[in-house]
Amino acid sequence: MAKKQVLVACGAGVATSTVVNGAIEDMAKEHKLSVDLKQIKIAEVESYVDTADLLVTTATIKKEYPFPVINARSFLTGIGMEDTKQEILDELKK
Amino acid sequence: MSDLYFDTPVILLDMDGGSKEEVLRTMAQNLVNNGLVKQSFVEAVIQRENEYATGLPTGDIAVAIPHTDVEHVEQKAISVGILKNPVDFIVMGDDTETVPVKIVFMLAMDEAHSQLKLLQQLMQVFQDQSILNELISASDEKQIKRTMEEKLDALSLKGGEK
């Protein structure tokens, strides 16, 4: 299985993406998946359009991308977090 | 990288902000007055909130975590604002919804991609309505400081953490 490139993005790239990045790192470790995680600002997504396999973000996405986008707000509120984790895991295992 | 500042001058009780912008401006200007952020932080944090909203529907007591780019920050800090009446913030990641926010945690972060432990512990606070309830019921700033320090060991660590 090829290593997946996962973008973790928020507006400033300083707060919420740090938390989400940490959560995905732990998840990947737990499931022994090797993931290429990129923590970026949402404005930087464009430069990864050709290489990314998944975008996990806390920001509102209006554009269409050639990869799936998963909303990660649940990592911050705790509400629905298990569902989001499963969704990410399913993508990573594809 | 600087030490994290969290003390009574940046804990604001009974805030009587009529609008989201007013609340953000008051809290941000207070950070400026305390020498923790540059004057440019004020407009930057308001603009960022309009662009990427930070309201979090955490339950009966909802919170918001406004923040902005690192270059506006002089010293890393967390400011807590308890609102007398809830103020509507747009929900993070969902432009179509608002959430009545009772507590605002304004984050002044001076370095990207860091502070994971602090932020994770902060999220633990958001995810626990009983702690949030403790914060809104606090009678003075010191009590809020104590409650937060109990939950965030990064706050009590001298010298900060990476």
PDB file of C-alpha atoms in Angstrom, chain A residues 10-19 21-23 25-26 39-43 58-62 71 73-79 81, chain B residues 48 51-53 55-59 65 67-71 91-95 97 107 109 111-116 119-120 123 126-127:
ATOM      1  CA  CYS A  10      -6.754  25.319   9.250  1.00  0.00           C
ATOM      2  CA  GLY A  11      -6.891  29.071   8.735  1.00  0.00           C
ATOM      3  CA  ALA A  12      -3.647  30.012  10.450  1.00  0.00           C
ATOM      4  CA  GLY A  13      -1.930  26.640  10.676  1.00  0.00           C
ATOM      5  CA  VAL A  14      -1.179  27.281  14.344  1.00  0.00           C
ATOM      6  CA  ALA A  15      -3.949  25.956  16.547  1.00  0.00           C
ATOM      7  CA  THR A  16      -6.647  23.639  15.332  1.00  0.00           C
ATOM      8  CA  SER A  17      -4.537  21.883  12.722  1.00  0.00           C
ATOM      9  CA  THR A  18      -1.964  21.133  15.428  1.00  0.00           C
ATOM     10  CA  VAL A  19      -4.570  19.284  17.445  1.00  0.00           C
ATOM     11  CA  ASN A  21      -2.453  16.581  13.237  1.00  0.00           C
ATOM     12  CA  GLY A  22      -1.611  15.095  16.630  1.00  0.00           C
ATOM     13  CA  ALA A  23      -4.771  13.005  16.652  1.00  0.00           C
ATOM     14  CA  GLU A  25      -0.486  10.845  14.086  1.00  0.00           C
ATOM     15  CA  ASP A  26      -1.657   8.821  17.090  1.00  0.00           C
ATOM     16  CA  GLN A  39       0.193  20.516   8.501  1.00  0.00           C
ATOM     17  CA  ILE A  40      -0.581  23.615   6.471  1.00  0.00           C
ATOM     18  CA  LYS A  41      -2.668  26.740   6.172  1.00  0.00           C
ATOM     19  CA  ILE A  42      -5.794  26.327   4.113  1.00  0.00           C
ATOM     20  CA  ALA A  43      -4.391  28.784   1.561  1.00  0.00           C
ATOM     21  CA  THR A  58     -11.532  22.531  10.429  1.00  0.00           C
ATOM     22  CA  ALA A  59     -12.224  25.245   7.865  1.00  0.00           C
ATOM     23  CA  THR A  60     -15.141  25.566   5.490  1.00  0.00           C
ATOM     24  CA  ILE A  61     -14.179  24.283   2.057  1.00  0.00           C
ATOM     25  CA  LYS A  62     -15.983  25.736  -0.905  1.00  0.00           C
ATOM     26  CA  ASN A  71     -14.339  17.987   8.448  1.00  0.00           C
ATOM     27  CA  ARG A  73     -14.344  19.931  14.015  1.00  0.00           C
ATOM     28  CA  SER A  74     -15.257  16.920  16.138  1.00  0.00           C
ATOM     29  CA  PHE A  75     -11.621  16.649  17.268  1.00  0.00           C
ATOM     30  CA  LEU A  76     -12.127  19.982  18.985  1.00  0.00           C
ATOM     31  CA  THR A  77     -15.627  19.559  20.367  1.00  0.00           C
ATOM     32  CA  GLY A  78     -15.343  15.848  21.134  1.00  0.00           C
ATOM     33  CA  ILE A  79     -18.827  15.380  19.680  1.00  0.00           C
ATOM     34  CA  MET A  81     -15.072  12.248  17.163  1.00  0.00           C
TER      35      MET A  81
ATOM     36  CA  ARG B  48      -9.550  35.846  10.571  1.00  0.00           C
ATOM     37  CA  GLU B  51     -12.830  34.285   7.178  1.00  0.00           C
ATOM     38  CA  TYR B  52     -12.394  31.138   9.271  1.00  0.00           C
ATOM     39  CA  ALA B  53     -14.896  31.102  12.100  1.00  0.00           C
ATOM     40  CA  GLY B  55     -17.303  28.904  17.207  1.00  0.00           C
ATOM     41  CA  LEU B  56     -17.418  25.402  18.683  1.00  0.00           C
ATOM     42  CA  PRO B  57     -20.776  23.810  19.561  1.00  0.00           C
ATOM     43  CA  THR B  58     -19.485  22.027  22.650  1.00  0.00           C
ATOM     44  CA  GLY B  59     -22.890  21.648  24.327  1.00  0.00           C
ATOM     45  CA  ILE B  65     -11.224  30.039  20.006  1.00  0.00           C
ATOM     46  CA  HIS B  67      -6.660  33.314  16.887  1.00  0.00           C
ATOM     47  CA  THR B  68      -4.551  34.525  14.008  1.00  0.00           C
ATOM     48  CA  ASP B  69      -1.112  34.385  12.403  1.00  0.00           C
ATOM     49  CA  VAL B  70       2.011  34.153  14.524  1.00  0.00           C
ATOM     50  CA  GLU B  71       3.590  37.372  13.269  1.00  0.00           C
ATOM     51  CA  VAL B  91     -19.520  27.583  13.689  1.00  0.00           C
ATOM     52  CA  MET B  92     -16.041  26.476  12.685  1.00  0.00           C
ATOM     53  CA  GLY B  93     -16.141  24.775   9.312  1.00  0.00           C
ATOM     54  CA  ASP B  94     -19.797  25.563   8.718  1.00  0.00           C
ATOM     55  CA  ASP B  95     -20.695  28.977   7.325  1.00  0.00           C
ATOM     56  CA  GLU B  97     -24.635  27.867  11.328  1.00  0.00           C
ATOM     57  CA  LEU B 107      -5.189  32.275  21.592  1.00  0.00           C
ATOM     58  CA  MET B 109       0.358  31.664  19.503  1.00  0.00           C
ATOM     59  CA  GLU B 111       4.931  29.598  16.658  1.00  0.00           C
ATOM     60  CA  ALA B 112       3.191  27.424  14.100  1.00  0.00           C
ATOM     61  CA  HIS B 113       2.931  23.660  14.514  1.00  0.00           C
ATOM     62  CA  SER B 114       3.750  23.651  18.193  1.00  0.00           C
ATOM     63  CA  GLN B 115       2.080  23.647  21.567  1.00  0.00           C
ATOM     64  CA  LEU B 116       0.391  20.342  20.845  1.00  0.00           C
ATOM     65  CA  LEU B 119      -3.817  22.700  22.803  1.00  0.00           C
ATOM     66  CA  GLN B 120      -4.837  19.104  23.447  1.00  0.00           C
ATOM     67  CA  MET B 123      -9.602  20.813  23.948  1.00  0.00           C
ATOM     68  CA  PHE B 126     -13.887  22.370  25.907  1.00  0.00           C
ATOM     69  CA  GLN B 127     -15.108  18.805  25.930  1.00  0.00           C
TER      70      GLN B 127
END
